[in-house]
Structure formats: C-alpha cells, structure tokens
Amino acid sequence: MKGDMQRWTPNVASIIEHAKELHPTTEIVSRMISGEIHRTNYDEVCVRARKLASALEKDGYKKGDVLATLALNTFRHLEMYFGISGMGAVTHTLNFRLHPEQAVYIINHAEDKIIFCELPFIPILEALKDQLKTVEKYVILCDESEIPETTLENTISYEEYIKDGDEDYKWPALEDDAACALCYTSGTTGNPKGVLYSHKSNIYHATSAYAALTINKDDCILMVVPMFHVLAWGIPYFGPMTGNKLVMPGMGMEGDSLYELIDKEGVNSAFGVPTVWMQLLAYCRENNKVLDSVKNTIIGGSALSLLCLKSLMKFMTLMLSMPGE
C-alpha cells in the first residue's frame, strides 16, 4: 500500500518553475566578460531553460546523457543547471582551473557529449580536443555575432542553439533516484573522483539549506562560490526556491568589482572562499570602505584563521565559516 500524500517525481526544474510562478520579476544580475552588467529575472530564466531543454531533445540528447559546462557564474550557467538536468540529462560542471591531464581524465571518465564553454576558455579546449573521446559538440556561451574562429569542430553559439527551442516545453517525469548533476573532486589522491547528485538530494538540500542559513525571500545573495564547486553550495537551487535576487560576478573577483556589486545591488548575503574575502578586505582597508548591507557572509572551502575572521568582521556584520567540503 502506498500513501496518497504528495505524490510527485523529483525534478529540479520544478524549482525554477516555482520561481517563475511566485517570483517572476526578481532579478538575476550577472557581470559579463566585457564587464557590463546583464539583468534578467526568474520568468526569463525559466523560459530560456525550457528552450535549452527542448533544443537538447531536438538535437538527439536524452535522459542520462552527461553534458558539461565550462562556465562562469552568470545567468546562462543558471539556465543550464535547470535546462540540462530538467530534461533528464546530467549537468557536469567542469573546473576551468584544473591541470590539463586532470581535465582530460574527467571529461573522458564522465563521457561528456557536449561542452558548454565560455569564450575565454576556448583555448583550454583547443589544447585538449584531440584527447577527448566522447565530445560531439561545443556550445559557446555567447551571442551568434560573438562566436570566434576556432579549431574546435561542430561549434555553435548558445543563443543560436536555444533560438528554436520550445518556450512551452514540458518537463518529463523522472525516476525517483534519477541523476541530476556531476562534480569531480580536486586535490585528492589519485585521479579525481566523481560525485553524482540526484534530483531528490538537491531538492531536499535546498529545502533545508535556506532555513539553516537564515535566508529569506527578501535577501540579495552574492554568489561568489563557483558554480563548478560543489554546485555552488546549493545556491542555484535554494535561491530560486526562496525567491532571492541573485548577483553573480562572472570573472570579476577583484575587490573593487565585488564591492561595486555589493554596494550597487544591495547585497546582504554573500557566499565564497577565504581568498576572495581577503581580496575584498584589502580593497575596503585601502579605500576606507565598509560593507554595511552585508548581514550574512558564508565562508567555506578552507579554514579561516581567527585573525582573518576578526579582520573581516570589522567590515561585515555576521560570519559563518564552514571549512572544507
């Protein structure tokens, strides 16, 4: 006998659909490679995620295929989190800082079929392409007019790829334990180890994380932690679930760039590793700046010394340090 309460099949796409329905105009702010600020919202991100999912299906990709992202924290990466996983494929986030040998191993071991790649990372893939055994296509994260000459074969711009996707695409029902996302370890003994997340685990984590971190719908989150690092600690899931304004810095990790985003966008919750916050601290010291709006600073990835913690608390009001993952 099975219970009748809350019968549903887990799919992370339900999160972005929820955000579209309840928080359609809430902003997602991205600093692009050019330095320009791009603004979108949950309504637009959801529709574009549907179009991506539809385009992938039309292109012959199916449930269980592993599709990689070599991407920065921007609105397009957020769309891929939901568009790829939502249609049943697995979102594999690649770390662009990996040693070439490790990158080749990871891509081949995961059997990636597509790599969605930022413009600055094309040279990385050009150097590796002859060693990649399963990659069929490279989708460059740019407009049609921006795609450059490259030695990569079968390339297309992201905007051209999703252009003919169906805005009314219907997300499929997935198995209860269906794979959602894939991350590989770094800095471990031997070859990197793959960690395969399910839709259910990501949804359950999201429903508990925002409460544990005292996040509410009125918070504006600066997502500095990379989206290739432990799925950005779950922010791409619990942010839309809660209805948070998301601010994503792209390549702009310098102290002045981060300060500008915090100051102009009204950031009051920020997530990142110690090295980033120390750069921001140095900028604030040198320029006599204080981050009055920030009430929540989540620090993880490595241990933060007591001295650094005390120094940061002079510029931000509340800290939560979570060393290592």
XYZ file of C-alpha atoms in Angstrom:
325
model
C 0.000 0.000 0.000
C 1.294 3.455 -0.909
C 0.414 6.759 0.695
C -1.603 9.382 -1.157
C 0.113 12.458 0.285
C 2.374 14.498 -2.016
C 2.855 12.013 -4.823
C 5.444 13.573 -7.112
C 8.511 12.707 -9.111
C 11.509 14.885 -8.207
C 12.857 17.172 -10.937
C 14.937 20.258 -10.119
C 13.117 22.057 -12.936
C 10.193 22.331 -10.519
C 12.331 24.849 -8.599
C 12.700 27.279 -11.495
C 9.019 26.815 -12.388
C 8.177 27.699 -8.788
C 10.361 30.817 -9.041
C 8.695 31.808 -12.317
C 5.241 31.489 -10.783
C 5.874 33.193 -7.427
C 8.877 35.470 -8.064
C 8.784 36.196 -11.822
C 10.304 39.685 -11.718
C 13.008 39.007 -9.118
C 16.346 39.873 -10.687
C 19.352 37.763 -11.626
C 22.279 40.130 -12.105
C 25.455 38.998 -13.909
C 28.741 40.717 -14.609
C 29.627 39.614 -18.107
C 33.114 39.042 -19.534
C 33.060 42.546 -21.012
C 32.455 43.976 -17.539
C 28.927 45.039 -18.447
C 26.034 44.228 -16.121
C 23.322 41.936 -17.504
C 19.887 41.810 -15.882
C 17.240 39.158 -16.241
C 14.639 37.590 -13.949
C 13.232 34.217 -12.953
C 10.484 34.379 -15.558
C 13.014 34.779 -18.381
C 15.475 32.247 -16.954
C 12.736 29.624 -16.703
C 11.564 30.170 -20.287
C 15.137 30.024 -21.605
C 15.828 26.869 -19.574
C 12.789 25.291 -21.247
C 14.123 26.341 -24.649
C 17.511 24.788 -23.853
C 15.895 21.528 -22.749
C 13.793 21.458 -25.910
C 16.817 22.196 -28.109
C 18.767 19.361 -26.499
C 15.952 16.886 -27.120
C 15.597 18.031 -30.737
C 19.348 17.525 -31.097
C 19.007 13.893 -30.031
C 20.180 14.096 -26.439
C 18.298 12.047 -23.901
C 17.916 11.110 -20.271
C 21.196 10.017 -18.701
C 23.487 11.780 -21.184
C 26.256 13.734 -19.477
C 26.604 17.325 -20.713
C 29.388 19.521 -19.367
C 29.663 23.206 -18.525
C 32.983 25.051 -18.567
C 31.400 28.230 -17.368
C 31.407 31.227 -15.053
C 28.754 32.321 -12.583
C 26.280 34.034 -14.914
C 22.621 33.783 -15.906
C 23.417 31.326 -18.709
C 25.023 28.885 -16.283
C 21.889 29.095 -14.131
C 19.767 28.290 -17.190
C 21.958 25.267 -17.897
C 21.575 23.958 -14.339
C 17.834 23.621 -14.968
C 17.664 23.099 -18.732
C 20.155 20.226 -18.860
C 19.102 18.420 -15.698
C 15.417 19.198 -16.166
C 15.188 17.247 -19.433
C 16.829 14.262 -17.734
C 20.465 14.693 -18.732
C 23.245 15.191 -16.174
C 24.830 18.618 -15.666
C 28.587 18.101 -15.290
C 30.297 21.256 -14.028
C 33.968 21.468 -15.057
C 36.609 23.367 -13.095
C 38.487 25.594 -15.551
C 41.465 25.747 -13.155
C 42.233 22.027 -13.428
C 45.562 20.730 -14.705
C 45.123 19.656 -18.367
C 45.747 15.982 -17.580
C 43.038 16.029 -14.924
C 40.621 17.823 -17.237
C 41.109 15.195 -19.957
C 40.647 12.388 -17.452
C 37.455 13.899 -16.035
C 35.837 14.642 -19.412
C 36.606 11.158 -20.728
C 35.644 9.401 -17.499
C 32.309 11.236 -17.371
C 31.757 10.587 -21.098
C 30.688 14.167 -21.730
C 28.843 14.579 -25.042
C 28.586 18.381 -25.151
C 30.721 21.048 -23.530
C 29.104 24.448 -22.982
C 32.107 26.777 -22.950
C 32.768 30.438 -22.118
C 34.689 32.483 -24.703
C 37.869 32.844 -22.570
C 38.076 29.072 -22.079
C 38.073 28.098 -25.754
C 41.913 27.853 -25.798
C 41.731 25.317 -22.952
C 39.553 23.015 -25.049
C 41.516 23.648 -28.247
C 44.590 22.281 -26.471
C 42.706 19.190 -25.254
C 40.329 18.401 -28.130
C 42.359 15.613 -29.728
C 42.331 13.691 -26.435
C 38.595 13.983 -25.787
C 36.935 10.711 -26.787
C 33.218 11.383 -26.397
C 32.646 15.111 -27.005
C 30.423 15.681 -30.056
C 29.636 19.383 -29.874
C 30.862 22.635 -28.343
C 28.276 25.272 -27.453
C 29.964 28.641 -26.965
C 28.292 30.832 -24.359
C 27.794 33.965 -26.407
C 25.559 35.653 -28.974
C 25.630 34.489 -32.598
C 27.691 37.508 -33.645
C 30.363 36.883 -30.997
C 31.418 33.344 -31.869
C 35.106 33.416 -32.869
C 37.261 31.437 -35.263
C 38.336 28.250 -33.513
C 39.922 24.881 -34.209
C 37.110 23.201 -32.269
C 34.799 21.228 -34.549
C 30.998 21.386 -34.520
C 30.637 24.644 -32.619
C 27.551 26.820 -32.234
C 26.716 29.829 -30.102
C 24.430 29.304 -27.119
C 21.924 31.876 -28.340
C 21.667 30.232 -31.754
C 21.382 26.802 -30.123
C 18.379 27.683 -27.966
C 16.739 30.017 -30.510
C 14.291 27.447 -31.887
C 13.645 25.711 -28.570
C 10.073 25.421 -27.360
C 9.113 28.064 -24.775
C 6.262 25.808 -23.626
C 8.417 22.693 -23.217
C 7.006 20.254 -20.657
C 9.467 18.798 -18.180
C 9.499 14.987 -18.098
C 8.713 12.809 -15.116
C 11.959 11.287 -13.876
C 12.772 8.224 -11.830
C 12.872 8.716 -8.076
C 16.669 8.361 -7.961
C 17.483 9.965 -11.346
C 20.930 11.563 -11.631
C 20.902 15.360 -11.780
C 24.440 16.750 -11.578
C 28.046 15.600 -11.506
C 31.044 17.183 -9.795
C 34.586 15.829 -9.523
C 36.955 16.242 -6.616
C 40.279 18.045 -6.853
C 43.286 17.876 -4.571
C 42.645 14.240 -3.645
C 44.966 11.265 -4.001
C 44.961 9.530 -7.370
C 42.560 10.548 -10.101
C 39.640 12.908 -9.370
C 36.538 11.201 -8.002
C 33.081 11.839 -9.428
C 30.182 12.688 -7.107
C 26.775 12.128 -8.697
C 23.872 14.091 -7.216
C 20.239 13.079 -7.635
C 17.313 15.414 -8.239
C 15.871 14.357 -4.898
C 19.075 15.103 -2.964
C 19.397 18.577 -4.498
C 15.763 19.449 -3.799
C 15.926 18.191 -0.215
C 19.200 20.044 0.366
C 17.666 23.247 -0.984
C 14.625 22.990 1.286
C 16.847 22.722 4.360
C 19.779 24.969 3.393
C 17.936 28.273 3.193
C 16.444 27.692 6.648
C 19.773 26.648 8.163
C 21.447 29.740 6.705
C 18.562 32.034 7.766
C 17.908 33.104 4.168
C 14.535 34.653 3.342
C 12.952 35.856 0.105
C 13.985 39.476 0.631
C 17.697 38.648 0.771
C 20.016 39.538 -2.096
C 22.710 36.879 -2.495
C 26.164 37.442 -3.978
C 27.186 34.030 -5.333
C 30.975 34.180 -5.453
C 31.487 30.463 -4.814
C 31.958 28.943 -8.297
C 29.087 27.012 -9.801
C 31.576 24.226 -10.606
C 32.424 23.879 -6.886
C 30.008 21.547 -5.065
C 27.152 23.015 -7.129
C 27.872 26.440 -5.610
C 26.846 25.058 -2.208
C 23.283 24.700 -3.469
C 22.628 28.415 -4.092
C 21.384 27.851 -7.683
C 18.636 25.687 -6.170
C 17.680 27.339 -2.885
C 17.988 30.873 -4.291
C 15.163 30.408 -6.814
C 13.250 28.259 -4.338
C 13.278 31.080 -1.787
C 12.909 33.828 -4.375
C 16.213 35.586 -3.763
C 17.723 38.204 -6.006
C 20.965 36.599 -7.235
C 24.098 38.574 -8.061
C 26.792 36.693 -9.998
C 30.260 38.174 -10.540
C 31.433 36.268 -13.633
C 35.196 36.795 -13.869
C 35.115 39.915 -11.695
C 36.624 38.521 -8.498
C 38.754 41.570 -7.679
C 37.985 43.530 -4.535
C 36.778 46.646 -6.347
C 34.487 44.650 -8.642
C 32.898 42.739 -5.767
C 32.491 45.879 -3.680
C 30.705 47.614 -6.548
C 28.241 44.724 -6.907
C 27.578 44.588 -3.164
C 27.109 48.341 -2.925
C 25.001 48.925 -6.036
C 22.843 45.779 -5.913
C 22.049 45.855 -2.184
C 23.713 42.524 -1.383
C 23.126 41.373 2.190
C 24.222 37.718 1.947
C 27.496 36.652 0.351
C 28.982 33.205 -0.251
C 32.623 32.485 -1.145
C 36.039 31.101 -0.231
C 38.529 32.888 2.094
C 40.882 34.136 -0.635
C 38.094 36.137 -2.252
C 37.049 37.776 1.003
C 40.638 38.669 1.839
C 40.916 40.485 -1.510
C 37.723 42.347 -0.685
C 39.047 43.126 2.799
C 42.238 44.597 1.314
C 40.196 46.823 -1.003
C 37.990 48.041 1.858
C 41.024 48.845 4.003
C 42.824 50.725 1.258
C 39.744 52.738 0.287
C 38.145 53.223 3.715
C 35.029 51.266 2.738
C 32.570 49.407 4.985
C 30.017 46.842 3.811
C 27.087 47.928 5.947
C 24.464 45.999 3.994
C 26.027 42.541 4.420
C 24.492 40.640 7.336
C 25.405 37.108 6.258
C 28.835 36.083 4.998
C 29.209 32.358 4.376
C 32.839 31.291 4.078
C 33.856 27.780 3.056
C 36.337 25.723 1.076
C 39.194 26.075 3.562
C 39.717 27.106 7.155
C 39.718 30.792 8.020
C 42.188 31.932 10.667
C 40.877 33.724 13.750
C 42.868 36.818 12.789
C 41.278 36.920 9.328
C 37.838 36.349 10.810
C 38.248 39.258 13.226
C 39.537 41.480 10.422
C 36.582 40.681 8.187
C 34.092 41.287 10.987
C 35.194 44.915 11.073
C 33.715 45.294 7.598
C 30.830 42.788 7.654
C 28.380 42.163 10.449
C 27.952 38.386 10.663
C 30.166 35.465 9.660
C 29.611 31.739 9.278
C 32.753 29.781 8.475
C 32.401 26.253 7.075
C 35.952 24.989 6.404
C 36.352 22.345 3.729
C 33.843 20.208 1.877
